[in-house]
Amino acid sequence: MAKQLIKGNEAIVKAAVLAGCRAYYGYPITPASEIAEAAAHYLPLAGGTFLQAESEVAAINMIYGAAGAGLRAMTASSGPGISLMQEGLSFLAGAELPCVIADIMRAGPGLGNIGPEQGDYFQVVKGGGHGNYRALVLAPDSVQEMADLTALAFELADKYRNPVYVLADGYIGQMMEPVEFANQAIEPPPPDWAVLGTAESRKNLISSIFIEPESQEHHVRHMMTKYHRAEREDVRFESVQTEDADIVLVGYGIIARILKSVVEMARERGVKAGLLRPITLYPFPTRAIRALCGHAATFGVVEMSTGQMVEDVRLAVEGRCPVEFYGRSGGVVPTAEEILAFVLEIAKPAWPASILEEVAIHD
Amino acid sequence: MINEHDLAALNGTCPEHYEPFQDRAGAFYETFERKPENQEQTHYCPGCGHGITHKMVARAIDELGIQDRTILCTPVGCSVFGYYYFDVGNIQAAHGRASAVAVGAKRARPDSVVLCYQGDGDLAAIGTAEIVHAANRGEPITVFFLNNAIYGMTGGQMAPTTLIGMKSTTTPNGRDPWNEGYPLHICELFAQLDAPVYLERVALGNSKQLIGAARAIKKGIENQVKGLGFSLIEILSPCPTIWKMNPVDAQHWVRDELTKVFPPGVYRDRTKDAPVRPAPKPKPALADLPKMLVGKGGVAPVEPAGTAPAAVHDLSIRIAGFGGQGVLMLGQVLAEAGLSADMRVSWLPSYGPEMRSGTSNCHVRISHKEIASPVVTKPNVLLALNEPSLRKFLATVEPGGWVLYNGTSLPEGMERDDVHFVIKPFTELADQVGDARAGNIVMLGTLLEATGMLSGESIDAALKRLVKTERWLELDRKALAKGRETFHLEPVSA
């Protein structure tokens, strides 16, 4: 298929349809609304259902019904709407139902504004709903990845019978880049555990209630085995010039794109910088980060938040080397130049003399 | 009592082969997983309306011969374990959400018969929004709404249907309308909606009422089998335990007191003249899907057109102006043209609150190399369609860059001697070719002529993809030519 220049939000929907998604329930919210608009156009074309629900609470429960009935189903929203969906997320995870949720993050807390931010990391990556569960989280940094990771999200959701997020920010959602889609569409048959309204599936039950404490404990332990398996098999990350890096930058989404520029700029100034970009935020690339502690002097974590993912980096590093943080929030996107200043600052002890002179002159 | 599987999970390891959680098949009375001491009885109390209603629903399923097709959505409340008593497909929902879950299941499997079973707290308090909208859309599901005026499972708190003066654990002095409002009349409320096909309130107060209830329940299911829309049967139901009555007194209280506040009757019956829902459209062949996904807004996929001049290796463009000046469109034309010329491109709009106040800007990058950051903070091309944009972004332009400004002279304080300025009244020039709104394209013509950054073929290919009407395509081509010639008419101020 030829390349199309489209928005990240639209790419999600096209990839979802090609991956066999036949149910979309959602509620509009900036900066995610194009996902609902594209779904309203494409899902019916593919013989699927699109419905603008009365609320995000209703939408995520419609997803629960559709997933329980064996369809690949998805929804999308932004921070405030994702907050409303958390009850449903917990039920989906507890009932072991696969589905895909796209969160196109905006600034918060509260109404905040519609500018891009990464302040949903805690509620999306760490849980957000009640109980012992995890959601898998994929973090695209380009429009192509909005498509590719959406397709992957459906596969992982089925593999683990668990909700999977595509977590992006307003910039990745609104941005247009060339994207190439799969040449073939798939439509997997309904899973054998689903409730289809047929004689064969009549015995099936979708439920998250285990009235005996021991049964509930057994159930959550079973879920933990899935998550441990994901931690072994499905960690994804991109590594850019980390082999010889003294400063390893860690960032995801639009920040990672800016950090790629920063790495070049820092190296032009003699500072050996590299980038580790988590593609899966859960499971987090803990081992990859820990492995870099051997030669990296310092980790520099950059986020469009007041510091959320940085906690996972610190947990991975476990005090082996310093972890510094630079964050902007409120819808402010940091410039490459200001991040470079941060990198030069944390790289100070290792600066070559020529840079020190340059800085002295500027001061 | 930890087995190996669990131990493995606790230790962070697990078997090589992932086994999905145990199949919970056959979840019926014989295998009822309640507290071990109560294996021989249902979990409903003596005299409870759920048991009676379950039997009526089950008999209707049998009589209609739809057991295999039935999907039962159960709520949170005493009937949360409905799936132990119904040998049908079962989906247990979150509190209040059974109707939303039922909608998802029914639309996923239109041939199934989806029954939604909810209590008064579930349906009429926490799930009011979901049920009202399901009813208002005429979702073809059948809803059984058990109204016993109290919260049973949680131990006797007030329900939205609790009667005035009735005591509950959260209305210890009786329900006071000044504090808790009035009992909610669901059937009367839903009778105001256009879509529902069938609304009836029945009671379980005596034998005659039971016969009526059984008839209404069967009719509600039959409507769905016939392909009709939304049916809801409200069932006034005894709760002897929480009401602190014996079963006989509780039944009498339904008959004598509950029905006074909630009069039984048919509140809507369009089963004879309701339209049958249209069958779903046939699905397209899977093989046809990829090509159906091309170009929502009529934007064709990008075909190679023109070539990129070797001199242009990395363009960082910022375009800004008032809303309506075609700022975002101009950016898209550039990005599409760059893509036609087989270059890497990105386009990033400002979509923040500033759009609402009438200004707009976008970032465009066109490069021979992989584009790292699509965010343009130091542009080498600034296209300023109004003065505020020039004031905002001029200082950010890289030395040696190009600044095109829509005006007749540089505003005060905007001088720089290290960039190339091209100052033209682009909007007026566009007016001369037929429409002032084409000022963005006149500016594009001038930019191309000044920098040679992209070939005419690439630009024309982009315009053909993006411009919706022939009239505008002609206009834009004229505007482009006007821009090109304008550049040569007067010298560039350096």
PDB file of C-alpha atoms in Angstrom, chain A residues 1-5 7 10 14-15 17-18 22 25 30-31 34 37-38 41-42 44-55 57-59 61-66 68-71 87 91 96 105-106 113-117 159-161 169-172 174-178 181-187 190 193 195-199 201-215 217-219 221-222 224-226 228-229 232-233 254 257-258 260-261 333-337, chain B residues 1-3 5-16 18-28 33-36 67-72 76 80-81 83-84 87-95 97 99-109 111-113 126 129-131 133-134 137 139 281-284 286-287 289-297 299-303 332 335-336 339 343-353 356 363 365 371-375 377-378:
ATOM      1  CA  MET A   1       0.000   0.000   0.000  1.00  0.00           C
ATOM      2  CA  ALA A   2       1.310   3.449  -0.896  1.00  0.00           C
ATOM      3  CA  LYS A   3       2.244   5.902   1.794  1.00  0.00           C
ATOM      4  CA  GLN A   4      -0.451   8.172   3.153  1.00  0.00           C
ATOM      5  CA  LEU A   5       0.184  11.440   4.924  1.00  0.00           C
ATOM      6  CA  LYS A   7      -2.646  12.189  11.456  1.00  0.00           C
ATOM      7  CA  GLU A  10      -6.396   8.509  12.042  1.00  0.00           C
ATOM      8  CA  LYS A  14      -6.959   2.344  10.032  1.00  0.00           C
ATOM      9  CA  ALA A  15      -4.499  -0.009  11.682  1.00  0.00           C
ATOM     10  CA  VAL A  17      -9.594  -2.023  11.226  1.00  0.00           C
ATOM     11  CA  LEU A  18      -6.843  -3.942   9.399  1.00  0.00           C
ATOM     12  CA  ARG A  22     -14.977  -4.498  14.661  1.00  0.00           C
ATOM     13  CA  TYR A  25     -17.291   2.750  21.475  1.00  0.00           C
ATOM     14  CA  THR A  30      -9.689  16.885  22.458  1.00  0.00           C
ATOM     15  CA  PRO A  31      -7.022  15.906  21.411  1.00  0.00           C
ATOM     16  CA  GLU A  34     -10.189  12.406  15.392  1.00  0.00           C
ATOM     17  CA  GLU A  37     -14.369  10.584  13.892  1.00  0.00           C
ATOM     18  CA  ALA A  38     -12.244   8.209  11.828  1.00  0.00           C
ATOM     19  CA  HIS A  41     -16.210   6.517   9.106  1.00  0.00           C
ATOM     20  CA  TYR A  42     -14.249   3.275   8.839  1.00  0.00           C
ATOM     21  CA  PRO A  44     -19.164   0.655   9.518  1.00  0.00           C
ATOM     22  CA  LEU A  45     -17.346   0.315   6.174  1.00  0.00           C
ATOM     23  CA  ALA A  46     -15.650  -2.783   7.540  1.00  0.00           C
ATOM     24  CA  GLY A  47     -18.936  -4.219   8.807  1.00  0.00           C
ATOM     25  CA  GLY A  48     -18.180  -3.215  12.387  1.00  0.00           C
ATOM     26  CA  THR A  49     -19.932  -1.083  14.982  1.00  0.00           C
ATOM     27  CA  PHE A  50     -19.222   2.512  15.874  1.00  0.00           C
ATOM     28  CA  LEU A  51     -21.210   4.151  18.616  1.00  0.00           C
ATOM     29  CA  GLN A  52     -20.727   7.477  20.340  1.00  0.00           C
ATOM     30  CA  ALA A  53     -21.544   6.459  23.880  1.00  0.00           C
ATOM     31  CA  GLU A  54     -23.199   8.653  26.500  1.00  0.00           C
ATOM     32  CA  SER A  55     -20.005   8.726  28.557  1.00  0.00           C
ATOM     33  CA  VAL A  57     -18.055   5.001  31.652  1.00  0.00           C
ATOM     34  CA  ALA A  58     -20.624   3.581  29.243  1.00  0.00           C
ATOM     35  CA  ALA A  59     -18.082   3.277  26.421  1.00  0.00           C
ATOM     36  CA  ASN A  61     -18.485  -1.136  29.499  1.00  0.00           C
ATOM     37  CA  MET A  62     -19.735  -1.502  25.928  1.00  0.00           C
ATOM     38  CA  ILE A  63     -16.179  -2.575  25.130  1.00  0.00           C
ATOM     39  CA  TYR A  64     -16.516  -5.101  27.959  1.00  0.00           C
ATOM     40  CA  GLY A  65     -19.667  -6.481  26.348  1.00  0.00           C
ATOM     41  CA  ALA A  66     -18.186  -6.562  22.845  1.00  0.00           C
ATOM     42  CA  GLY A  68     -16.917 -10.660  26.098  1.00  0.00           C
ATOM     43  CA  ALA A  69     -18.813 -11.508  22.923  1.00  0.00           C
ATOM     44  CA  GLY A  70     -15.492 -12.227  21.213  1.00  0.00           C
ATOM     45  CA  LEU A  71     -14.924  -9.148  19.058  1.00  0.00           C
ATOM     46  CA  GLU A  87     -13.447   1.174  36.812  1.00  0.00           C
ATOM     47  CA  PHE A  91     -13.261  -5.211  35.383  1.00  0.00           C
ATOM     48  CA  GLU A  96      -9.479 -11.343  31.445  1.00  0.00           C
ATOM     49  CA  MET A 105      -2.669  12.668  26.686  1.00  0.00           C
ATOM     50  CA  ARG A 106      -3.479  16.289  27.461  1.00  0.00           C
ATOM     51  CA  ASN A 113      -5.873  22.211  28.946  1.00  0.00           C
ATOM     52  CA  ILE A 114      -5.716  20.414  25.633  1.00  0.00           C
ATOM     53  CA  GLY A 115      -1.974  20.853  25.123  1.00  0.00           C
ATOM     54  CA  PRO A 116       0.240  17.752  24.963  1.00  0.00           C
ATOM     55  CA  GLU A 117       1.457  16.254  28.222  1.00  0.00           C
ATOM     56  CA  LYS A 159      -2.117 -13.174  23.770  1.00  0.00           C
ATOM     57  CA  TYR A 160      -2.574 -12.147  27.389  1.00  0.00           C
ATOM     58  CA  ARG A 161      -6.371 -11.736  27.505  1.00  0.00           C
ATOM     59  CA  ASP A 169       0.404  12.628  23.623  1.00  0.00           C
ATOM     60  CA  GLY A 170      -1.493  15.346  21.808  1.00  0.00           C
ATOM     61  CA  TYR A 171       1.406  16.010  19.434  1.00  0.00           C
ATOM     62  CA  ILE A 172       1.745  12.413  18.248  1.00  0.00           C
ATOM     63  CA  GLN A 174      -2.315  15.512  15.877  1.00  0.00           C
ATOM     64  CA  MET A 175       0.855  15.190  13.841  1.00  0.00           C
ATOM     65  CA  MET A 176       0.855  14.067  10.204  1.00  0.00           C
ATOM     66  CA  GLU A 177       3.606  11.856   8.877  1.00  0.00           C
ATOM     67  CA  PRO A 178       3.776   9.379   6.019  1.00  0.00           C
ATOM     68  CA  PHE A 181      -0.231   0.127   6.372  1.00  0.00           C
ATOM     69  CA  ALA A 182      -0.328  -3.640   6.177  1.00  0.00           C
ATOM     70  CA  ASN A 183      -1.337  -4.916   2.746  1.00  0.00           C
ATOM     71  CA  GLN A 184      -3.624  -7.493   4.250  1.00  0.00           C
ATOM     72  CA  ALA A 185      -6.506  -7.273   6.638  1.00  0.00           C
ATOM     73  CA  ILE A 186      -7.108  -9.936   9.231  1.00  0.00           C
ATOM     74  CA  GLU A 187     -10.200 -10.916  11.166  1.00  0.00           C
ATOM     75  CA  PRO A 190     -13.777 -15.437  18.029  1.00  0.00           C
ATOM     76  CA  TRP A 193     -13.880 -18.604  25.794  1.00  0.00           C
ATOM     77  CA  VAL A 195     -19.963 -15.702  24.895  1.00  0.00           C
ATOM     78  CA  LEU A 196     -21.399 -15.685  21.395  1.00  0.00           C
ATOM     79  CA  GLY A 197     -25.018 -16.655  21.844  1.00  0.00           C
ATOM     80  CA  THR A 198     -24.410 -20.065  20.272  1.00  0.00           C
ATOM     81  CA  ALA A 199     -24.765 -23.660  21.442  1.00  0.00           C
ATOM     82  CA  SER A 201     -20.304 -21.086  23.599  1.00  0.00           C
ATOM     83  CA  ARG A 202     -23.286 -21.580  25.928  1.00  0.00           C
ATOM     84  CA  LYS A 203     -21.098 -22.890  28.735  1.00  0.00           C
ATOM     85  CA  ASN A 204     -18.950 -19.776  28.774  1.00  0.00           C
ATOM     86  CA  LEU A 205     -18.995 -17.166  31.501  1.00  0.00           C
ATOM     87  CA  ILE A 206     -17.406 -13.731  31.630  1.00  0.00           C
ATOM     88  CA  SER A 207     -16.986 -12.614  35.213  1.00  0.00           C
ATOM     89  CA  SER A 208     -14.486 -11.128  37.631  1.00  0.00           C
ATOM     90  CA  ILE A 209     -16.122 -12.258  40.859  1.00  0.00           C
ATOM     91  CA  PHE A 210     -14.450 -14.887  43.053  1.00  0.00           C
ATOM     92  CA  ILE A 211     -16.391 -14.964  46.267  1.00  0.00           C
ATOM     93  CA  GLU A 212     -13.965 -17.214  48.149  1.00  0.00           C
ATOM     94  CA  PRO A 213     -10.819 -15.313  49.184  1.00  0.00           C
ATOM     95  CA  GLU A 214      -8.633 -18.285  48.195  1.00  0.00           C
ATOM     96  CA  SER A 215     -10.182 -18.358  44.720  1.00  0.00           C
ATOM     97  CA  GLU A 217      -6.024 -15.020  45.400  1.00  0.00           C
ATOM     98  CA  HIS A 218      -5.520 -17.881  42.981  1.00  0.00           C
ATOM     99  CA  HIS A 219      -6.988 -15.739  40.225  1.00  0.00           C
ATOM    100  CA  ARG A 221      -1.699 -15.060  41.072  1.00  0.00           C
ATOM    101  CA  HIS A 222      -2.670 -16.510  37.749  1.00  0.00           C
ATOM    102  CA  MET A 224       0.638 -12.276  37.780  1.00  0.00           C
ATOM    103  CA  THR A 225       2.020 -15.201  35.774  1.00  0.00           C
ATOM    104  CA  LYS A 226       0.748 -13.499  32.639  1.00  0.00           C
ATOM    105  CA  HIS A 228       5.723 -12.056  34.401  1.00  0.00           C
ATOM    106  CA  ARG A 229       5.513 -13.704  31.025  1.00  0.00           C
ATOM    107  CA  ARG A 232      10.077 -11.875  29.757  1.00  0.00           C
ATOM    108  CA  GLU A 233       8.698 -11.905  26.243  1.00  0.00           C
ATOM    109  CA  ILE A 254       7.215  12.989  21.301  1.00  0.00           C
ATOM    110  CA  ARG A 257      11.846  12.415  19.007  1.00  0.00           C
ATOM    111  CA  ILE A 258      13.210  15.614  20.504  1.00  0.00           C
ATOM    112  CA  LYS A 260      17.079  12.132  19.149  1.00  0.00           C
ATOM    113  CA  SER A 261      17.951  15.681  18.073  1.00  0.00           C
ATOM    114  CA  VAL A 333       6.793  21.002  25.014  1.00  0.00           C
ATOM    115  CA  PRO A 334      10.458  21.429  25.889  1.00  0.00           C
ATOM    116  CA  THR A 335      12.745  22.596  23.094  1.00  0.00           C
ATOM    117  CA  ALA A 336      15.802  20.638  22.039  1.00  0.00           C
ATOM    118  CA  GLU A 337      17.870  23.616  23.137  1.00  0.00           C
TER     119      GLU A 337
ATOM    120  CA  MET B   1      -2.365 -24.765  50.074  1.00  0.00           C
ATOM    121  CA  ILE B   2      -0.257 -22.995  47.477  1.00  0.00           C
ATOM    122  CA  ASN B   3       0.185 -25.090  44.367  1.00  0.00           C
ATOM    123  CA  HIS B   5       1.687 -22.776  39.608  1.00  0.00           C
ATOM    124  CA  ASP B   6       0.929 -20.211  42.275  1.00  0.00           C
ATOM    125  CA  LEU B   7       4.344 -20.535  43.834  1.00  0.00           C
ATOM    126  CA  ALA B   8       5.926 -19.937  40.467  1.00  0.00           C
ATOM    127  CA  ALA B   9       3.844 -16.829  40.088  1.00  0.00           C
ATOM    128  CA  LEU B  10       4.841 -15.552  43.514  1.00  0.00           C
ATOM    129  CA  ASN B  11       8.487 -16.093  42.726  1.00  0.00           C
ATOM    130  CA  GLY B  12       8.273 -14.217  39.466  1.00  0.00           C
ATOM    131  CA  THR B  13       8.674 -17.256  37.294  1.00  0.00           C
ATOM    132  CA  CYS B  14       5.996 -19.196  35.546  1.00  0.00           C
ATOM    133  CA  PRO B  15       5.653 -22.293  33.432  1.00  0.00           C
ATOM    134  CA  GLU B  16       6.907 -22.132  29.865  1.00  0.00           C
ATOM    135  CA  TYR B  18       0.904 -20.230  29.526  1.00  0.00           C
ATOM    136  CA  GLU B  19      -2.348 -21.804  30.587  1.00  0.00           C
ATOM    137  CA  PRO B  20      -5.386 -19.548  30.487  1.00  0.00           C
ATOM    138  CA  PHE B  21      -7.386 -19.388  33.664  1.00  0.00           C
ATOM    139  CA  GLN B  22      -9.555 -22.371  34.450  1.00  0.00           C
ATOM    140  CA  ASP B  23     -12.630 -22.659  32.335  1.00  0.00           C
ATOM    141  CA  ARG B  24     -15.617 -21.827  34.497  1.00  0.00           C
ATOM    142  CA  ALA B  25     -17.939 -24.003  32.515  1.00  0.00           C
ATOM    143  CA  GLY B  26     -21.058 -25.561  33.947  1.00  0.00           C
ATOM    144  CA  ALA B  27     -21.590 -22.826  36.483  1.00  0.00           C
ATOM    145  CA  PHE B  28     -25.024 -24.026  37.505  1.00  0.00           C
ATOM    146  CA  GLU B  33     -19.571 -22.105  44.503  1.00  0.00           C
ATOM    147  CA  ARG B  34     -20.936 -20.506  47.613  1.00  0.00           C
ATOM    148  CA  LYS B  35     -19.632 -20.771  51.125  1.00  0.00           C
ATOM    149  CA  PRO B  36     -19.168 -24.502  51.628  1.00  0.00           C
ATOM    150  CA  GLN B  67     -31.491 -21.227  25.198  1.00  0.00           C
ATOM    151  CA  ASP B  68     -28.471 -21.480  22.911  1.00  0.00           C
ATOM    152  CA  ARG B  69     -28.915 -17.954  21.588  1.00  0.00           C
ATOM    153  CA  THR B  70     -29.366 -16.288  24.956  1.00  0.00           C
ATOM    154  CA  ILE B  71     -26.736 -14.064  26.566  1.00  0.00           C
ATOM    155  CA  LEU B  72     -27.601 -13.006  30.104  1.00  0.00           C
ATOM    156  CA  VAL B  76     -24.109  -6.184  40.933  1.00  0.00           C
ATOM    157  CA  VAL B  80     -24.929 -10.948  40.701  1.00  0.00           C
ATOM    158  CA  PHE B  81     -24.916 -14.773  40.736  1.00  0.00           C
ATOM    159  CA  TYR B  83     -25.317 -17.108  36.091  1.00  0.00           C
ATOM    160  CA  TYR B  84     -25.529 -19.982  38.547  1.00  0.00           C
ATOM    161  CA  ASP B  87     -27.708 -22.429  31.573  1.00  0.00           C
ATOM    162  CA  VAL B  88     -27.060 -19.797  28.886  1.00  0.00           C
ATOM    163  CA  GLY B  89     -24.093 -17.637  27.871  1.00  0.00           C
ATOM    164  CA  ASN B  90     -23.351 -15.332  30.790  1.00  0.00           C
ATOM    165  CA  ILE B  91     -21.621 -11.979  31.171  1.00  0.00           C
ATOM    166  CA  GLN B  92     -21.405 -10.452  34.624  1.00  0.00           C
ATOM    167  CA  ALA B  93     -21.117  -6.648  34.629  1.00  0.00           C
ATOM    168  CA  ALA B  94     -19.922  -3.849  36.896  1.00  0.00           C
ATOM    169  CA  HIS B  95     -22.427  -2.059  39.126  1.00  0.00           C
ATOM    170  CA  ARG B  97     -23.231  -1.036  33.718  1.00  0.00           C
ATOM    171  CA  SER B  99     -27.128  -2.282  30.049  1.00  0.00           C
ATOM    172  CA  ALA B 100     -23.933  -0.853  28.490  1.00  0.00           C
ATOM    173  CA  VAL B 101     -22.404  -4.328  28.543  1.00  0.00           C
ATOM    174  CA  ALA B 102     -25.590  -5.715  26.991  1.00  0.00           C
ATOM    175  CA  VAL B 103     -25.353  -3.117  24.205  1.00  0.00           C
ATOM    176  CA  GLY B 104     -21.770  -4.161  23.443  1.00  0.00           C
ATOM    177  CA  ALA B 105     -22.701  -7.837  23.379  1.00  0.00           C
ATOM    178  CA  LYS B 106     -25.903  -7.430  21.345  1.00  0.00           C
ATOM    179  CA  ARG B 107     -24.224  -5.280  18.705  1.00  0.00           C
ATOM    180  CA  ALA B 108     -21.339  -7.746  18.535  1.00  0.00           C
ATOM    181  CA  ARG B 109     -23.736 -10.686  18.109  1.00  0.00           C
ATOM    182  CA  ASP B 111     -28.397 -12.903  16.275  1.00  0.00           C
ATOM    183  CA  SER B 112     -28.168 -13.515  19.994  1.00  0.00           C
ATOM    184  CA  VAL B 113     -30.937 -12.730  22.466  1.00  0.00           C
ATOM    185  CA  ILE B 126     -25.620   4.277  39.561  1.00  0.00           C
ATOM    186  CA  ALA B 129     -27.256   7.197  32.345  1.00  0.00           C
ATOM    187  CA  GLU B 130     -26.512   3.837  30.698  1.00  0.00           C
ATOM    188  CA  ILE B 131     -30.107   2.575  30.806  1.00  0.00           C
ATOM    189  CA  HIS B 133     -29.443   6.050  26.665  1.00  0.00           C
ATOM    190  CA  ALA B 134     -29.869   2.380  25.827  1.00  0.00           C
ATOM    191  CA  ARG B 137     -31.409   4.507  21.212  1.00  0.00           C
ATOM    192  CA  GLU B 139     -31.289  -0.920  21.662  1.00  0.00           C
ATOM    193  CA  LYS B 281     -25.232  -4.561   5.853  1.00  0.00           C
ATOM    194  CA  PRO B 282     -23.171  -7.384   4.384  1.00  0.00           C
ATOM    195  CA  LYS B 283     -19.523  -7.236   5.322  1.00  0.00           C
ATOM    196  CA  PRO B 284     -16.975  -6.413   2.632  1.00  0.00           C
ATOM    197  CA  LEU B 286     -11.358  -8.891   3.839  1.00  0.00           C
ATOM    198  CA  ALA B 287      -9.175  -8.601   0.770  1.00  0.00           C
ATOM    199  CA  LEU B 289     -10.390  -3.667   3.172  1.00  0.00           C
ATOM    200  CA  PRO B 290      -6.881  -2.253   2.637  1.00  0.00           C
ATOM    201  CA  LYS B 291      -7.934  -0.243  -0.385  1.00  0.00           C
ATOM    202  CA  MET B 292     -11.106   0.949   1.344  1.00  0.00           C
ATOM    203  CA  LEU B 293      -8.958   2.558   4.001  1.00  0.00           C
ATOM    204  CA  VAL B 294      -7.223   4.961   1.666  1.00  0.00           C
ATOM    205  CA  GLY B 295      -8.030   8.596   1.957  1.00  0.00           C
ATOM    206  CA  LYS B 296     -10.939   9.463   4.230  1.00  0.00           C
ATOM    207  CA  GLY B 297     -11.226  13.031   3.013  1.00  0.00           C
ATOM    208  CA  VAL B 299      -6.912  12.407  -0.166  1.00  0.00           C
ATOM    209  CA  ALA B 300      -5.369   9.864  -2.495  1.00  0.00           C
ATOM    210  CA  PRO B 301      -2.195   8.025  -1.507  1.00  0.00           C
ATOM    211  CA  VAL B 302       0.970   9.795  -2.388  1.00  0.00           C
ATOM    212  CA  GLU B 303       2.382   9.087  -5.839  1.00  0.00           C
ATOM    213  CA  GLN B 332       0.008  20.240   4.313  1.00  0.00           C
ATOM    214  CA  ALA B 335       4.499  18.221   3.403  1.00  0.00           C
ATOM    215  CA  GLU B 336       2.589  16.363   0.685  1.00  0.00           C
ATOM    216  CA  LEU B 339       6.575  13.308   0.242  1.00  0.00           C
ATOM    217  CA  MET B 343      11.676  13.122   1.062  1.00  0.00           C
ATOM    218  CA  ARG B 344      10.988  12.587   4.743  1.00  0.00           C
ATOM    219  CA  VAL B 345       8.280  14.914   6.019  1.00  0.00           C
ATOM    220  CA  SER B 346       6.314  15.802   9.126  1.00  0.00           C
ATOM    221  CA  TRP B 347       3.465  18.234   9.801  1.00  0.00           C
ATOM    222  CA  LEU B 348       2.497  19.288  13.270  1.00  0.00           C
ATOM    223  CA  PRO B 349      -0.359  21.733  13.913  1.00  0.00           C
ATOM    224  CA  SER B 350      -0.799  23.955  16.870  1.00  0.00           C
ATOM    225  CA  TYR B 351      -4.112  22.663  18.156  1.00  0.00           C
ATOM    226  CA  GLY B 352      -4.131  24.350  21.539  1.00  0.00           C
ATOM    227  CA  PRO B 353      -6.514  26.938  22.941  1.00  0.00           C
ATOM    228  CA  ARG B 356      -9.985  29.280  19.405  1.00  0.00           C
ATOM    229  CA  HIS B 363       5.516  23.062  12.059  1.00  0.00           C
ATOM    230  CA  ARG B 365       9.848  19.493   8.339  1.00  0.00           C
ATOM    231  CA  ILE B 371      13.410  13.418  10.894  1.00  0.00           C
ATOM    232  CA  ALA B 372      14.283  13.376  14.567  1.00  0.00           C
ATOM    233  CA  SER B 373      12.091  16.024  16.147  1.00  0.00           C
ATOM    234  CA  PRO B 374       9.024  17.230  14.250  1.00  0.00           C
ATOM    235  CA  VAL B 375       8.884  20.233  16.581  1.00  0.00           C
ATOM    236  CA  THR B 377      11.764  25.692  17.374  1.00  0.00           C
ATOM    237  CA  LYS B 378      14.484  27.186  15.119  1.00  0.00           C
TER     238      LYS B 378
END
